């Protein structure tokens, strides 16, 4: 029996992953670019060689769907694996568009790899984590990360790559928590419906790579205006493809729209703030660290909870 614990941080895509070219391997139809966050993380302990398979979340038996997904992921990592115990916990709410599957599968991959004694490179870990949840492949690094979609059928060239480290740029990301409950439709299903039915999906594919190129340059040059404009364009295009799917997928609530308008108003007053949204109603706002108070106060008029996050570190095996 051997045991390892890993902590991995959530990431939020500034340029979005939405749509797959292979649903088995989670191979994306587009490249994406993310920021890893400091206070949102998952910590997971894997015991390799337990009496029987068991999965616990926060010390309680995990829901069936959650346990099956985690265990079948480990079957894929090692088809000859022994029984395992997985103990996992999040520092933030799950299933609400706050990227819990990203930190979750990154932590599980790292802990399982260490517990099993495998000797994976970070790139290999990213390829593995991607197969658990696409966005997890970006949580293998801190700071800014690019995930190039790759072209190989086996997905070995579809993984994250570090773009700029945690301390590269004094930015903050604020999360206006519009709702923290489970979302009505999961992103895997929503993404696939969008690909299959939205008439705007082809345009989404046609313009996404240029957004990643622009954002990469903007991060390197620390140009918030250019990054923010590319970021908002990416999120509104992604949501437009969802809204035009059949049946339509719409995660927005009235407070989502209020926060969107609040960000526009901040900009009209000269505060450089830009928003992004994921498969959920929450609004995430990127700004200079010096503007955190102004942004927090504007968002607090519309939601009862605003989380302030900073660029986060790479995952680690902690024990
Ligand atoms: C992203 N999202 O780039 C995009 C933007 C949500 C909106 O990746 O099916 O849990 O496991 O690969 O990674 C959320 O989807 O989906 C996501 P799967 P995942 O962060």
Short mmCIF file of C-alpha atoms and ligand atoms in Angstrom, two decimals:
data_model
loop_
_atom_site.label_atom_id
_atom_site.label_comp_id
_atom_site.label_asym_id
_atom_site.label_seq_id
_atom_site.Cartn_x
_atom_site.Cartn_y
_atom_site.Cartn_z
CA UNK A 1 0.00 0.00 0.00
CA UNK A 2 1.24 3.52 -0.73
CA UNK A 3 -0.41 6.87 -0.33
CA UNK A 4 0.02 10.41 -1.72
CA UNK A 5 -1.82 13.72 -1.28
CA UNK A 6 -1.93 16.43 -3.93
CA UNK A 7 -3.38 19.92 -3.99
CA UNK A 8 -4.37 21.46 -7.34
CA UNK A 9 -5.86 24.87 -7.99
CA UNK A 10 -8.86 25.74 -10.12
CA UNK A 11 -8.39 27.66 -13.33
CA UNK A 12 -10.71 30.00 -15.18
CA UNK A 13 -10.49 30.16 -18.96
CA UNK A 14 -9.90 33.67 -20.30
CA UNK A 15 -10.23 32.24 -23.82
CA UNK A 16 -12.71 29.37 -23.70
CA UNK A 17 -12.69 25.65 -24.42
CA UNK A 18 -16.15 24.76 -25.75
CA UNK A 19 -16.74 21.83 -28.12
CA UNK A 20 -14.87 18.56 -28.65
CA UNK A 21 -13.44 16.78 -31.64
CA UNK A 22 -13.30 13.52 -29.62
CA UNK A 23 -15.63 12.95 -26.67
CA UNK A 24 -13.85 9.81 -25.41
CA UNK A 25 -10.48 11.51 -24.98
CA UNK A 26 -11.83 15.04 -24.33
CA UNK A 27 -9.97 16.38 -27.35
CA UNK A 28 -11.02 20.00 -27.86
CA UNK A 29 -12.19 21.58 -31.09
CA UNK A 30 -10.47 24.84 -30.05
CA UNK A 31 -7.41 25.97 -28.11
CA UNK A 32 -7.91 27.87 -24.85
CA UNK A 33 -6.01 29.99 -22.31
CA UNK A 34 -6.52 30.15 -18.55
CA UNK A 35 -5.52 31.74 -15.28
CA UNK A 36 -4.90 29.46 -12.28
CA UNK A 37 -6.41 30.83 -9.04
CA UNK A 38 -4.92 30.96 -5.56
CA UNK A 39 -7.68 30.20 -3.01
CA UNK A 40 -9.82 27.74 -5.00
CA UNK A 41 -8.26 24.29 -4.77
CA UNK A 42 -8.96 20.61 -4.41
CA UNK A 43 -6.92 18.40 -2.11
CA UNK A 44 -6.99 14.67 -2.84
CA UNK A 45 -5.39 11.68 -1.14
CA UNK A 46 -5.08 8.43 -3.06
CA UNK A 47 -4.30 5.19 -1.23
CA UNK A 48 -2.98 2.76 -3.82
CA UNK A 49 -3.76 -0.75 -2.59
CA UNK A 50 -6.78 -0.32 -0.26
CA UNK A 51 -9.05 -3.19 0.91
CA UNK A 52 -11.69 -2.12 -1.64
CA UNK A 53 -12.49 0.83 -3.92
CA UNK A 54 -13.93 3.72 -1.92
CA UNK A 55 -14.43 7.41 -2.73
CA UNK A 56 -15.14 10.04 -0.04
CA UNK A 57 -15.78 13.76 -0.41
CA UNK A 58 -15.19 15.76 2.76
CA UNK A 59 -15.12 12.50 4.74
CA UNK A 60 -18.57 11.33 3.51
CA UNK A 61 -19.29 8.62 0.90
CA UNK A 62 -19.27 10.30 -2.53
CA UNK A 63 -22.46 10.32 -4.66
CA UNK A 64 -22.52 7.32 -7.05
CA UNK A 65 -21.96 9.32 -10.23
CA UNK A 66 -18.96 11.11 -8.72
CA UNK A 67 -17.39 7.86 -7.45
CA UNK A 68 -17.89 6.06 -10.77
CA UNK A 69 -16.34 8.90 -12.73
CA UNK A 70 -13.27 9.06 -10.46
CA UNK A 71 -12.73 5.28 -10.38
CA UNK A 72 -13.20 4.72 -14.10
CA UNK A 73 -10.70 7.53 -14.68
CA UNK A 74 -8.14 5.59 -12.59
CA UNK A 75 -9.00 2.43 -14.59
CA UNK A 76 -7.96 4.34 -17.66
CA UNK A 77 -4.73 5.53 -16.03
CA UNK A 78 -3.83 1.97 -15.02
CA UNK A 79 -6.08 -0.88 -16.22
CA UNK A 80 -4.26 -3.26 -13.81
CA UNK A 81 -4.61 -0.96 -10.77
CA UNK A 82 -5.24 -2.35 -7.28
CA UNK A 83 -8.30 -1.22 -5.24
CA UNK A 84 -7.93 2.42 -4.18
CA UNK A 85 -9.25 4.81 -1.57
CA UNK A 86 -9.84 8.37 -2.82
CA UNK A 87 -10.40 11.12 -0.26
CA UNK A 88 -11.07 14.54 -1.67
CA UNK A 89 -12.16 17.97 -0.53
CA UNK A 90 -12.66 21.37 -2.16
CA UNK A 91 -12.05 24.84 -0.73
CA UNK A 92 -15.06 26.14 -2.73
CA UNK A 93 -18.57 25.05 -3.92
CA UNK A 94 -18.73 22.30 -6.57
CA UNK A 95 -20.79 22.19 -9.74
CA UNK A 96 -21.55 25.89 -9.99
CA UNK A 97 -19.32 26.93 -12.86
CA UNK A 98 -16.40 27.46 -10.49
CA UNK A 99 -14.16 24.93 -12.21
CA UNK A 100 -14.28 22.18 -9.58
CA UNK A 101 -13.74 19.45 -12.18
CA UNK A 102 -10.51 21.16 -13.30
CA UNK A 103 -8.87 21.22 -9.88
CA UNK A 104 -10.51 17.88 -9.02
CA UNK A 105 -9.08 15.87 -11.88
CA UNK A 106 -5.71 17.63 -11.72
CA UNK A 107 -5.38 16.74 -8.01
CA UNK A 108 -6.59 13.16 -8.60
CA UNK A 109 -4.15 12.64 -11.48
CA UNK A 110 -1.20 13.96 -9.51
CA UNK A 111 -2.05 12.05 -6.32
CA UNK A 112 -2.69 8.77 -8.19
CA UNK A 113 0.51 9.11 -10.21
CA UNK A 114 2.57 9.74 -7.06
CA UNK A 115 0.84 7.01 -5.02
CA UNK A 116 1.37 4.44 -7.78
CA UNK A 117 5.04 5.31 -8.09
CA UNK A 118 4.73 6.31 -11.78
CA UNK A 119 7.25 8.75 -13.15
CA UNK A 120 5.18 11.10 -15.33
CA UNK A 121 6.36 14.44 -16.70
CA UNK A 122 4.06 17.42 -16.09
CA UNK A 123 3.04 17.29 -19.76
CA UNK A 124 2.12 13.62 -19.44
CA UNK A 125 0.12 14.40 -16.29
CA UNK A 126 -1.69 17.12 -18.25
CA UNK A 127 -2.57 14.65 -21.05
CA UNK A 128 -3.93 12.24 -18.41
CA UNK A 129 -5.87 14.90 -16.47
CA UNK A 130 -7.49 16.06 -19.75
CA UNK A 131 -9.09 12.64 -20.12
CA UNK A 132 -10.85 13.13 -16.76
CA UNK A 133 -12.07 16.62 -17.60
CA UNK A 134 -10.81 18.78 -20.43
CA UNK A 135 -10.16 21.93 -18.42
CA UNK A 136 -8.16 19.91 -15.82
CA UNK A 137 -5.20 19.75 -18.21
CA UNK A 138 -4.67 23.50 -17.60
CA UNK A 139 -4.48 23.10 -13.79
CA UNK A 140 -1.06 21.40 -13.97
CA UNK A 141 0.65 24.82 -13.93
CA UNK A 142 0.27 28.05 -11.99
CA UNK A 143 -0.28 31.50 -13.50
CA UNK A 144 -1.28 31.71 -17.17
CA UNK A 145 -1.57 28.50 -19.18
CA UNK A 146 -2.29 27.79 -22.85
CA UNK A 147 -3.95 24.56 -23.99
CA UNK A 148 -3.28 24.07 -27.70
CA UNK A 149 -5.88 21.78 -29.17
CA UNK A 150 -3.36 19.53 -30.97
CA UNK A 151 -4.02 17.42 -34.04
CA UNK A 152 -3.03 13.83 -33.19
CA UNK A 153 -5.83 11.26 -32.91
CA UNK A 154 -4.39 9.84 -29.67
CA UNK A 155 -4.33 13.28 -28.03
CA UNK A 156 -0.70 13.17 -26.93
CA UNK A 157 -0.17 16.69 -28.34
CA UNK A 158 -3.26 18.14 -26.61
CA UNK A 159 -2.13 19.40 -23.21
CA UNK A 160 -1.47 22.55 -21.23
CA UNK A 161 1.74 24.58 -21.51
CA UNK A 162 2.95 27.26 -19.11
CA UNK A 163 2.66 30.77 -20.57
CA UNK A 164 3.57 33.03 -17.63
CA UNK A 165 4.09 32.24 -13.93
CA UNK A 166 1.97 33.20 -10.92
CA UNK A 167 3.97 36.38 -10.18
CA UNK A 168 4.08 37.61 -13.80
CA UNK A 169 1.35 40.25 -13.49
CA UNK A 170 -0.49 42.01 -10.62
CA UNK A 171 -4.01 41.08 -11.65
CA UNK A 172 -6.99 39.91 -9.63
CA UNK A 173 -10.06 37.93 -10.54
CA UNK A 174 -13.28 38.58 -8.68
CA UNK A 175 -16.09 36.05 -8.75
CA UNK A 176 -19.60 37.45 -8.32
CA UNK A 177 -21.40 34.39 -6.95
CA UNK A 178 -24.86 34.65 -8.49
CA UNK A 179 -25.73 31.08 -7.49
CA UNK A 180 -23.60 28.41 -5.85
CA UNK A 181 -25.95 25.42 -6.29
CA UNK A 182 -25.75 22.62 -8.86
CA UNK A 183 -26.31 23.81 -12.41
CA UNK A 184 -29.30 22.57 -14.43
CA UNK A 185 -27.19 21.07 -17.23
CA UNK A 186 -23.57 19.93 -17.04
CA UNK A 187 -20.97 21.43 -19.35
CA UNK A 188 -20.12 18.11 -21.04
CA UNK A 189 -23.72 17.69 -22.26
CA UNK A 190 -24.17 21.39 -23.04
CA UNK A 191 -20.97 21.47 -25.09
CA UNK A 192 -21.99 18.47 -27.16
CA UNK A 193 -25.48 19.85 -27.81
CA UNK A 194 -23.97 23.13 -28.94
CA UNK A 195 -21.61 21.39 -31.34
CA UNK A 196 -24.41 19.31 -32.80
CA UNK A 197 -27.11 21.99 -33.15
CA UNK A 198 -25.92 25.62 -33.02
CA UNK A 199 -25.74 27.38 -36.40
CA UNK A 200 -23.08 29.65 -34.86
CA UNK A 201 -20.72 26.83 -33.92
CA UNK A 202 -18.76 27.02 -37.20
CA UNK A 203 -18.02 30.72 -36.57
CA UNK A 204 -16.93 29.89 -33.04
CA UNK A 205 -14.37 27.44 -34.44
CA UNK A 206 -13.27 29.88 -37.13
CA UNK A 207 -12.39 32.68 -34.70
CA UNK A 208 -11.12 30.97 -31.54
CA UNK A 209 -7.49 30.36 -32.48
CA UNK A 210 -6.94 34.04 -33.24
CA UNK A 211 -8.34 34.89 -29.79
CA UNK A 212 -5.77 32.59 -28.16
CA UNK A 213 -2.93 34.14 -30.19
CA UNK A 214 -4.05 37.65 -29.24
CA UNK A 215 -4.42 36.74 -25.57
CA UNK A 216 -1.00 35.07 -25.44
CA UNK A 217 0.63 38.24 -26.76
CA UNK A 218 -1.39 40.40 -24.37
CA UNK A 219 -0.33 38.30 -21.37
CA UNK A 220 3.33 38.45 -22.36
CA UNK A 221 3.10 42.25 -22.80
CA UNK A 222 0.85 42.73 -19.74
CA UNK A 223 -1.70 44.54 -21.87
CA UNK A 224 -4.99 44.35 -19.97
CA UNK A 225 -7.05 46.20 -22.59
CA UNK A 226 -6.13 43.75 -25.34
CA UNK A 227 -6.49 40.72 -23.08
CA UNK A 228 -9.83 41.94 -21.70
CA UNK A 229 -11.32 42.59 -25.13
CA UNK A 230 -10.29 39.16 -26.41
CA UNK A 231 -11.60 37.59 -23.20
CA UNK A 232 -15.04 39.20 -23.40
CA UNK A 233 -15.32 38.37 -27.09
CA UNK A 234 -14.53 34.72 -26.35
CA UNK A 235 -17.08 34.41 -23.55
CA UNK A 236 -19.90 36.17 -25.42
CA UNK A 237 -19.26 34.06 -28.53
CA UNK A 238 -19.30 30.89 -26.44
CA UNK A 239 -22.57 31.86 -24.76
CA UNK A 240 -24.05 32.86 -28.14
CA UNK A 241 -23.41 29.33 -29.43
CA UNK A 242 -25.12 27.92 -26.31
CA UNK A 243 -28.07 30.29 -26.56
CA UNK A 244 -28.59 29.24 -30.19
CA UNK A 245 -28.37 25.49 -29.51
CA UNK A 246 -31.58 23.45 -29.76
CA UNK A 247 -32.92 23.33 -27.15
CA UNK A 248 -31.19 26.51 -26.00
CA UNK A 249 -28.73 26.36 -23.09
CA UNK A 250 -28.91 29.47 -20.94
CA UNK A 251 -27.12 29.70 -17.59
CA UNK A 252 -27.72 33.40 -17.01
CA UNK A 253 -29.87 34.76 -14.17
CA UNK A 254 -31.08 38.36 -13.76
CA UNK A 255 -28.11 39.08 -11.47
CA UNK A 256 -25.74 37.81 -14.21
CA UNK A 257 -26.97 40.57 -16.51
CA UNK A 258 -26.78 43.13 -13.70
CA UNK A 259 -23.12 42.23 -13.14
CA UNK A 260 -22.41 42.47 -16.89
CA UNK A 261 -23.82 46.00 -16.89
CA UNK A 262 -21.89 46.86 -13.73
CA UNK A 263 -18.62 45.94 -15.47
CA UNK A 264 -19.53 48.06 -18.50
CA UNK A 265 -20.23 50.97 -16.16
CA UNK A 266 -16.94 50.54 -14.36
CA UNK A 267 -15.16 50.81 -17.70
CA UNK A 268 -17.11 53.92 -18.63
CA UNK A 269 -15.70 55.45 -15.42
CA UNK A 270 -12.16 54.48 -16.40
CA UNK A 271 -11.74 51.30 -14.34
CA UNK A 272 -10.13 48.56 -16.46
CA UNK A 273 -12.35 45.59 -15.66
CA UNK A 274 -13.35 42.76 -18.01
CA UNK A 275 -15.64 39.81 -17.50
CA UNK A 276 -15.91 36.17 -18.33
CA UNK A 277 -18.56 33.52 -17.60
CA UNK A 278 -18.49 29.74 -17.69
CA UNK A 279 -21.15 27.04 -17.70
CA UNK A 280 -23.02 28.71 -14.87
CA UNK A 281 -24.54 32.07 -13.85
CA UNK A 282 -21.50 33.49 -12.02
CA UNK A 283 -19.59 36.45 -13.43
CA UNK A 284 -15.81 36.55 -13.12
CA UNK A 285 -14.08 39.90 -13.47
CA UNK A 286 -10.40 40.45 -14.30
CA UNK A 287 -8.81 43.73 -13.20
CA UNK A 288 -5.63 45.32 -11.93
CA UNK A 289 -5.00 44.55 -8.27
CA UNK A 290 -5.21 48.25 -7.48
CA UNK A 291 -8.85 48.29 -8.66
CA UNK A 292 -10.10 45.37 -6.56
CA UNK A 293 -12.04 47.57 -4.12
CA UNK A 294 -13.85 49.49 -6.84
CA UNK A 295 -14.83 46.30 -8.66
CA UNK A 296 -15.85 44.52 -5.47
CA UNK A 297 -18.09 47.37 -4.42
CA UNK A 298 -19.76 47.56 -7.88
CA UNK A 299 -20.48 43.81 -7.92
CA UNK A 300 -21.66 43.73 -4.31
CA UNK A 301 -24.65 45.87 -5.29
CA UNK A 302 -26.01 42.85 -7.21
CA UNK A 303 -24.84 39.70 -5.40
CA UNK A 304 -24.35 38.84 -1.74
CA UNK A 305 -21.00 37.13 -2.22
CA UNK A 306 -17.92 38.31 -4.11
CA UNK A 307 -14.74 36.22 -3.94
CA UNK A 308 -11.44 37.97 -4.59
CA UNK A 309 -8.81 35.69 -6.12
CA UNK A 310 -5.24 36.21 -7.24
CA UNK A 311 -3.10 34.23 -9.69
CA UNK A 312 -2.40 30.84 -8.14
CA UNK A 313 0.47 28.36 -8.00
CA UNK A 314 1.18 25.06 -9.71
CA UNK A 315 -0.20 21.93 -8.06
CA UNK A 316 1.93 20.06 -5.57
CA UNK A 317 2.22 16.70 -3.95
CA UNK A 318 1.94 17.78 -0.31
CA UNK A 319 2.60 14.49 1.49
C1 LIG B 1 -13.33 26.26 -20.01
N1 LIG B 1 -15.52 25.20 -19.53
O1 LIG B 1 -12.53 26.54 -20.92
C2 LIG B 1 -14.77 25.99 -20.44
C3 LIG B 1 -15.55 27.26 -20.58
C4 LIG B 1 -16.79 25.79 -19.18
C5 LIG B 1 -16.93 26.96 -20.05
O2 LIG B 1 -14.06 23.55 -19.57
O3 LIG B 1 -16.49 17.60 -20.68
O4 LIG B 1 -15.62 20.23 -17.12
O5 LIG B 1 -15.03 17.41 -18.65
O6 LIG B 1 -14.07 18.20 -20.83
O7 LIG B 1 -13.69 20.81 -18.68
C6 LIG B 1 -15.97 23.08 -18.37
O8 LIG B 1 -15.98 21.85 -18.99
O9 LIG B 1 -15.71 19.62 -19.56
C7 LIG B 1 -15.13 23.96 -19.21
P1 LIG B 1 -15.29 18.13 -19.95
P2 LIG B 1 -15.13 20.59 -18.49
O10 LIG B 1 -13.00 26.25 -18.80
#
